[in-house]
XYZ file of C-alpha atoms in Angstrom:
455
model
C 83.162 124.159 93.125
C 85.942 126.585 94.154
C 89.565 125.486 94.901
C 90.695 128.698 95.826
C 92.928 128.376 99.268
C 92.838 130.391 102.059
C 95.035 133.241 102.463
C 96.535 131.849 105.462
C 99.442 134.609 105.948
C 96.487 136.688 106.160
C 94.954 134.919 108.631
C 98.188 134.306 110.940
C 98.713 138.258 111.073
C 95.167 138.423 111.912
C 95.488 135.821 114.773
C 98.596 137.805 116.060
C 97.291 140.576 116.436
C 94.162 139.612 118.071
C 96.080 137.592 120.776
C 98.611 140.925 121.224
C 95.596 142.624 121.867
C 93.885 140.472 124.852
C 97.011 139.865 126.054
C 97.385 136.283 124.411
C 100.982 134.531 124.062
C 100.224 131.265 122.994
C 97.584 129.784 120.619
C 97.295 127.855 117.298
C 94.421 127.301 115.072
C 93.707 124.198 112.796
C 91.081 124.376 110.387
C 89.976 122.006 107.750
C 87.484 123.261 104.515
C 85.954 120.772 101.798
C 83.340 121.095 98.569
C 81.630 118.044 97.775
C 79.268 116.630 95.481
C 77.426 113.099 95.590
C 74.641 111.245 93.188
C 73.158 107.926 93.976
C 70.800 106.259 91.603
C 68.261 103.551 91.606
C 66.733 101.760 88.938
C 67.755 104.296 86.481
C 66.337 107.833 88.523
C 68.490 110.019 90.505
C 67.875 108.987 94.063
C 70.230 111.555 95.591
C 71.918 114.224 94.562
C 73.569 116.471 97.167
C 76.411 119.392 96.989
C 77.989 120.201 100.488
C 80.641 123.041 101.929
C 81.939 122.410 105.316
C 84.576 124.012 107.403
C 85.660 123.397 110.822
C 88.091 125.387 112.895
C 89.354 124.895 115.658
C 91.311 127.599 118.264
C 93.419 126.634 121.342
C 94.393 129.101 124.028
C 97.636 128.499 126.837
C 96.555 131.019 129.912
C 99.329 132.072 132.015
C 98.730 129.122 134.575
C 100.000 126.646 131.323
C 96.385 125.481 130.821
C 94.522 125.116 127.498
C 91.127 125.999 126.447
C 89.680 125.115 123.163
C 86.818 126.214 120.815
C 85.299 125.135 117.390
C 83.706 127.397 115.261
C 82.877 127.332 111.402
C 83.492 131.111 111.386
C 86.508 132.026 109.727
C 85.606 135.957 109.766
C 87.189 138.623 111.711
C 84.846 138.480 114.324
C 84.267 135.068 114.388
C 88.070 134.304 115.161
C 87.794 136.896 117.996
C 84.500 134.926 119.464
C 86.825 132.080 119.228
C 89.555 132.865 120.367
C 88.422 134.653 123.546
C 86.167 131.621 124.353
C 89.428 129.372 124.289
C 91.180 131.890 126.463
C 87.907 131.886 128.820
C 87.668 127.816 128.369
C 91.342 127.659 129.748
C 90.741 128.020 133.113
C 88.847 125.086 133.432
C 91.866 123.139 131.426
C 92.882 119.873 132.631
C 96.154 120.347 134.439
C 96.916 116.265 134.179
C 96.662 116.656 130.343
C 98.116 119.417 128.736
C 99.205 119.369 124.826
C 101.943 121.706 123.368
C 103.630 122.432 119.917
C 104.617 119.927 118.061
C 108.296 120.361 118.123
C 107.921 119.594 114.395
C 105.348 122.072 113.340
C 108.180 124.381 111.454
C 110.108 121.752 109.703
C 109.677 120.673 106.405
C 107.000 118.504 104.831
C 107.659 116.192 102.269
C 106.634 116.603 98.293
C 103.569 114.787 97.230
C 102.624 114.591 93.831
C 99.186 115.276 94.309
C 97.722 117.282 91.501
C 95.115 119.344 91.837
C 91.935 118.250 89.691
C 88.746 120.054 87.917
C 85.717 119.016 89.355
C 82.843 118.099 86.453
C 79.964 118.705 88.090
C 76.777 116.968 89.381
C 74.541 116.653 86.325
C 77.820 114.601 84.797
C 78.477 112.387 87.598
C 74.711 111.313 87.738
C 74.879 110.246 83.829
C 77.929 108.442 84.690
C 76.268 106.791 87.861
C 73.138 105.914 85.761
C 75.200 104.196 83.266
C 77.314 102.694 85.425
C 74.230 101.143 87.230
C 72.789 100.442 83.735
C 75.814 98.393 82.693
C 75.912 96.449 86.223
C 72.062 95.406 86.075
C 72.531 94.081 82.575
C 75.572 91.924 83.769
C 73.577 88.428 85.159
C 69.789 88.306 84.888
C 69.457 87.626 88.637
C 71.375 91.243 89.228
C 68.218 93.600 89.736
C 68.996 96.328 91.997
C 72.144 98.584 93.639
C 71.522 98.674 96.965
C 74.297 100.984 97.811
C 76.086 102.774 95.185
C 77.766 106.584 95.372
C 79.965 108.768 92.869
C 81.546 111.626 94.737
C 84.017 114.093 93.933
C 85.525 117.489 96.125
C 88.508 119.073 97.257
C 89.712 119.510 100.723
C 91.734 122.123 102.566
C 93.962 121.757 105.572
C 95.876 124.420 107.665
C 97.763 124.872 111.178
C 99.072 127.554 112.399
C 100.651 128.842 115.848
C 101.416 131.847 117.525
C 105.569 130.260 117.343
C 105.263 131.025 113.717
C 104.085 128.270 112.181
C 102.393 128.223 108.920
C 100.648 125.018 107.436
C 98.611 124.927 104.463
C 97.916 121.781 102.020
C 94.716 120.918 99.021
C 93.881 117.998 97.556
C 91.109 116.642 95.640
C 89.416 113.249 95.691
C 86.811 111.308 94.066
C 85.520 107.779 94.797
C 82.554 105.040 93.042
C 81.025 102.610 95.367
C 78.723 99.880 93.634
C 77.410 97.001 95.807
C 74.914 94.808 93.231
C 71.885 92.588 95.249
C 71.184 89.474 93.216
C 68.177 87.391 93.920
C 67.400 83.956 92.094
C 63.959 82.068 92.796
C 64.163 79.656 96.027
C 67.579 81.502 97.047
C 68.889 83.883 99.405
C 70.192 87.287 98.213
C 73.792 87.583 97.131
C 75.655 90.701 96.835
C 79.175 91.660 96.030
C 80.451 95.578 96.138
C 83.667 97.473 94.555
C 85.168 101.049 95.489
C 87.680 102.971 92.944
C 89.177 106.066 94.466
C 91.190 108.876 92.601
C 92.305 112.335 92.166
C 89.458 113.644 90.370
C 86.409 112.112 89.027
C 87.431 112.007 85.386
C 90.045 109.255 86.144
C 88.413 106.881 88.233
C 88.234 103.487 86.979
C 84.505 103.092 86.148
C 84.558 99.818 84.398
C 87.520 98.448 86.301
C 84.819 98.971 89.823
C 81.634 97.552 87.275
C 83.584 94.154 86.294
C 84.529 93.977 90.027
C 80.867 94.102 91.450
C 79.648 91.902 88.585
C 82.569 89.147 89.184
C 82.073 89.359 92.977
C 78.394 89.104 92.809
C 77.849 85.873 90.454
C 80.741 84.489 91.902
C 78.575 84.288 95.222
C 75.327 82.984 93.170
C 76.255 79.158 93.900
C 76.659 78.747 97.181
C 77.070 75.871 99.626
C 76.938 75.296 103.588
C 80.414 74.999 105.368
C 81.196 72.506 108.354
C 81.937 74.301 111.285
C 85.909 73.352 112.044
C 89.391 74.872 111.631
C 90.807 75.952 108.415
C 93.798 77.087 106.003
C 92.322 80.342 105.332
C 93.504 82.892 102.443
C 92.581 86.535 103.590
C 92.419 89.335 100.529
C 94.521 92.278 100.735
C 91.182 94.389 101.523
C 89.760 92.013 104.288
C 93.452 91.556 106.099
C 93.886 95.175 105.977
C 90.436 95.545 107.842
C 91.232 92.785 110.198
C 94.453 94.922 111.494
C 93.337 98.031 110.882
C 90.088 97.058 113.565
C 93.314 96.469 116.342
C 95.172 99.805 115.169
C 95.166 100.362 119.387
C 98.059 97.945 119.445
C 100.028 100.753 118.012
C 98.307 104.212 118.970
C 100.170 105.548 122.225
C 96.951 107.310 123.312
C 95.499 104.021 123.723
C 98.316 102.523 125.282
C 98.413 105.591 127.824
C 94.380 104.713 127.981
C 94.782 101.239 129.292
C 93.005 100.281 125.983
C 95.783 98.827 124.184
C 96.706 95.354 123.826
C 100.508 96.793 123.751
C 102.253 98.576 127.163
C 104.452 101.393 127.057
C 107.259 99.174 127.771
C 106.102 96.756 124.297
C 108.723 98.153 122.022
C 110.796 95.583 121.168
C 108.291 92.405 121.169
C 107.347 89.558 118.593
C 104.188 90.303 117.642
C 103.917 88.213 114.221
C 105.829 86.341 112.692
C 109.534 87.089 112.058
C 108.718 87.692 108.166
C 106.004 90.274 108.185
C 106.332 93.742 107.909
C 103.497 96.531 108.669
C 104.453 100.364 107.870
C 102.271 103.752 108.035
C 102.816 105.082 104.916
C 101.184 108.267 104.755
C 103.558 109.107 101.448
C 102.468 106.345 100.016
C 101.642 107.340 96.125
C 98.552 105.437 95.624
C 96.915 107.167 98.937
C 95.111 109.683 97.555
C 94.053 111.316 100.097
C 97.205 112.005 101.831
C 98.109 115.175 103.437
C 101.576 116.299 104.406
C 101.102 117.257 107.939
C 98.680 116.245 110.656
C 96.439 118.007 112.710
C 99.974 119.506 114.878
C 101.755 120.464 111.757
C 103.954 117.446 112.309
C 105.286 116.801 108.698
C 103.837 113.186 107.693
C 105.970 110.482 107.206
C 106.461 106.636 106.837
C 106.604 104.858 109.689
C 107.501 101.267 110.748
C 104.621 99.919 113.057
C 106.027 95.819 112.965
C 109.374 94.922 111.415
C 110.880 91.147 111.286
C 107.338 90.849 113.714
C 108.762 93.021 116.185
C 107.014 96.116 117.289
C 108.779 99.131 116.223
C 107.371 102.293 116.963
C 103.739 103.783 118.094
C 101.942 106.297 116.599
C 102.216 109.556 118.302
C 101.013 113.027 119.043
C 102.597 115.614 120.578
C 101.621 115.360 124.250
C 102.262 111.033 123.936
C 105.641 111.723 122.195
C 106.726 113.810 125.176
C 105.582 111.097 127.944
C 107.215 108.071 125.837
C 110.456 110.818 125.262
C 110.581 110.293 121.180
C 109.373 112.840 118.581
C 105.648 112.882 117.205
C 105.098 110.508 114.218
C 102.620 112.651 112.599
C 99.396 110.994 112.845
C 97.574 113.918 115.444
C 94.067 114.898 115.530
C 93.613 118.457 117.292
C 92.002 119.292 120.487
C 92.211 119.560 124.104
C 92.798 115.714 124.268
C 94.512 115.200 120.939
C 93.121 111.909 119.122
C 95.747 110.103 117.342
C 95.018 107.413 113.893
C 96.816 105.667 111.549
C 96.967 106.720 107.935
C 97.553 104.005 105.377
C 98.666 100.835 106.285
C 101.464 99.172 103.997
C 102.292 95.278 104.647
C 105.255 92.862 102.927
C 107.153 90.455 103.878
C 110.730 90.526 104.591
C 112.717 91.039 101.568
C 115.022 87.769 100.762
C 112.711 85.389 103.230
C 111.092 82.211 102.428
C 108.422 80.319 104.714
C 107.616 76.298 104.640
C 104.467 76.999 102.910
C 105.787 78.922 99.596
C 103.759 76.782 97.457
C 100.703 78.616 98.626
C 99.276 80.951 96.018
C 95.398 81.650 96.078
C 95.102 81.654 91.935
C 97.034 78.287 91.503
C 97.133 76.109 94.883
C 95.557 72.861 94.862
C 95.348 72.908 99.011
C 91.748 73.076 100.154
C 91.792 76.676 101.878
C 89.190 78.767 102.641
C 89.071 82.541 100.667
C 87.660 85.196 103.013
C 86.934 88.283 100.804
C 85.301 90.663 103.040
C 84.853 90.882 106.483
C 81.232 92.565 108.170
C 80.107 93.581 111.493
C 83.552 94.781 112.375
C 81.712 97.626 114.944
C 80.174 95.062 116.687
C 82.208 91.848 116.252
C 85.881 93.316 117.336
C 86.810 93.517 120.790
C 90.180 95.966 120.469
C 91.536 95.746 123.575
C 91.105 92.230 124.307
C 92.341 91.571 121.260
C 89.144 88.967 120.266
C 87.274 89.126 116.797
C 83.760 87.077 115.574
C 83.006 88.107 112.041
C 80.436 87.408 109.925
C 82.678 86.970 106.660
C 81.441 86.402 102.758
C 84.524 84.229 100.990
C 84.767 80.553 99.101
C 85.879 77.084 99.843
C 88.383 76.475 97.225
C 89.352 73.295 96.527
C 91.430 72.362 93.714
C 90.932 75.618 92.422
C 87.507 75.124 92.467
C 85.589 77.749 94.156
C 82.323 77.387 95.698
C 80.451 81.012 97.709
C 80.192 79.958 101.537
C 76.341 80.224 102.300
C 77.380 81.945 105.597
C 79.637 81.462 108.220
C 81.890 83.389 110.946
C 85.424 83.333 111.818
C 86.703 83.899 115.482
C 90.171 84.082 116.676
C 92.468 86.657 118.324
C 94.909 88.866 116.093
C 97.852 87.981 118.662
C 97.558 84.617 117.082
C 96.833 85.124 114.142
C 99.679 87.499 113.582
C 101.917 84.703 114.924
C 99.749 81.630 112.794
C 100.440 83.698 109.488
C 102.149 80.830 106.914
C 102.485 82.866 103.747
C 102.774 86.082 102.418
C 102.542 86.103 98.897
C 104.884 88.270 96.833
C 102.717 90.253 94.908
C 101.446 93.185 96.627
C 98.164 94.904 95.970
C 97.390 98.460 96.077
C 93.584 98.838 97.568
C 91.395 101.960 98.796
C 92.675 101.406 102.222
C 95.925 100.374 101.723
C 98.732 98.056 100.371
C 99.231 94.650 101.207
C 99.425 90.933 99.520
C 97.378 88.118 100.251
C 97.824 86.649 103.740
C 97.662 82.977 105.011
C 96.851 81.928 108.312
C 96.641 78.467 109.265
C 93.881 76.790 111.490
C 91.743 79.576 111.587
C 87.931 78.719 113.415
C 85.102 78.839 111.187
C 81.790 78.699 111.617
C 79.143 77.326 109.911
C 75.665 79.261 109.840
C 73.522 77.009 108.011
């Protein structure tokens, strides 16, 4: 698998002097190139083994009238960038005059430092021996453990690049592996169980095999007992991994594209209110050092940064592109797609509480509480049970009633609410925070919570 980056001072001359020549003034190009490989097993034979090389580039053209046209191609050849770049200039006549992005004011300044090292890739024959083990080790775990349903060992590396006819010249690489192992268990008389885990690192070589094995085992026995729940209201404990879902399924509350949509809960005017509770903090940390996938620029060539989305529960910023920046009069945040109607996402969410703050409920702590409270570890159906912009949610969930610090697996259930509420119903933050796949956060308490029973 080759690492070797693009010679993109090569390919900005090239640009320029393509556009010079049709008479071109101002265009940028974003392109994105990755090499992966991916083995699933089952029941100790390969079930998949697949090796992939993607690019995607994409070429915008201003005509004279101010209006954009855009192409894709996969064709970073000579040719290819001409086909592309006079289709854009063709395609920008029929540009949408009420819509029109620009440079990101940003695109030349610096980008921060990331200690990302670059790793060696090992290969597919190694990754499936380490799969098949893996799997080997899980199955042996509990006799009622007989199959992986889902489970994937990947490694590549990833290119990124912008670059505009202003002079801009973007170009970042990274590499990224990831095991997923979700373990089925099936006793005699009872339903299926199942529990998952997902490590994530620079290369392959140091992900945390064992670490994600004990975590699918614990998760999956841990669910073989279970017992109906009463349908009712509850002190619920959310995990770091299923609050970070929960928030990141309403991530329109803070994206200025939906706000400008009418598919936000927030308005353009929102700045400034209580959404939570006055001791919980939310930030986009793209720089964050455990996100291993982070890149220093978006899809403008706005540098990346860390951003605070809810401070002291207030809203504090949105996330912006270029073209929402200029209507809302701040700066882009660096969290940009690219294309004619630029996409904007968040990239890692980090929450804590306030620094100094206590809360009435400080004696809550999921490992050592004797409260009754219900632990939701996971939440499901979040496609189809989230309603973003009304700001409703009904989850299928897989968690314990703990009582005592006795835990007993929740047969099946759902939990309902709205995140305006629960934001504002939150009771505890604990201290410790917890670095996931998806993010950082502690675990979260939210009284009176609706639960469902399914039984």
């Amino acid at each position: 698998m080759s690492n070797a980056p693009l010679n993109v001072q090569a390919l900005q001359d090239q640009l320029t002097a393509l556009a010079q020549r049709e008479g071109i003034s101002q265009w940028d190009l974003g392109a994105s190139r990755s090499n992966s490989a991916s083995v699933q097993v089952d029941r100790g034979e390969p079930k998949q083994l697949k090796a992939s090389q993607r690019s995607s580039i994409t070429v915008r053209v201003w005509n004279q009238q101010g209006l954009v046209g855009i192409t894709s191609t996969s064709d970073l050849s000579e040719s290819g960038l001409e086909k592309a770049l006079m289709g854009a200039h063709q395609a920008s006549a029929f540009g949408n005059p009420d819509d029109v992005p620009g440079f990101s004011p940003l695109a030349k300044e610096a980008t921060p430092e990331l200690d990302r090292p670059m790793k060696e890739s090992q290969g597919i024959q190694i990754l499936l021996e380490q799969l098949l083990d893996a799997e080997k080790d899980l199955l042996g775990r509990h006799p009622a453990i007989n199959t992986l349903p889902y489970n994937a060992l990947n490694e590549g590396s990833s290119e990124r690049i912008y670059l505009n006819s202003e002079g801009a010249v973007r170009q970042a690489q990274r590499t990224q592996a990831t095991v997923y192992l979700m373990a089925r268990a099936e006793e005699s008389g009872r339903k299926p169980r199942s529990g998952g885990a997902v490590r994530v690192a620079l290369g392959s070589r140091e992900l945390d095999l064992s670490g994600c094995i004990d975590e699918a085992a614990e998760r999956t026995i841990s669910h073989l007992n279970y017992q109906p729940i009463d349908t009712g209201r509850y002190l619920v404990c959310f995990t770091p991994e299923a609050f970070l879902d929960l928030v990141g399924s309403f991530s329109s509350m803070f994206n200025a594209r939906a706000v400008l949509d009418g598919v936000s809960l927030s308005k353009a005017d929102s700045i400034g209110d209580q959404l939570a509770v006055p001791f919980f903090n939310l930030t986009d940390n793209g720089l964050h050092p455990a996100h291993i996938g982070a890149m220093p620029f978006d899809g403008e060539g706005t540098p990346t940064q860390s951003l605070p989305l809810i401070g002291n529960g207030e809203l504090k910023n949105f996330l912006h592109s270029e073209a929402t920046a200029r209507r809302f009069g701040v700066n882009p945040t660096g969290h940009a797609g690219m294309g004619a109607k630029v996409s904007v996402g968040p990239d890692w969410f980090e929450i804590a509480r306030t620094p100094g703050t206590t809360t009435d409920a400080e004696h809550l702590d999921h490992t050592t509480t004797s409260d009754a409270f219900v632990l939701v570890e996971s939440l499901n159906a979040l496609h189809a049970g989230v309603k973003a912009s009304q700001g409703a949610f009904s989850l299928p969930f897989d968690g314990w009633l703990v009582n005592n610090g006795e835990r007993t697996s929740i047969e099946a259930a759902t939990i309902a609410g709205d995140i305006r509420d629960v934001l504002k119903s939150i009771v505890q933050i604990e201290h410790t925070p917890v670095v996931t796949h998806e993010g950082v956060c502690p675990h979260i308490w939210v009284d009176g919570l609706a639960i469902t029973g399914d039984a």
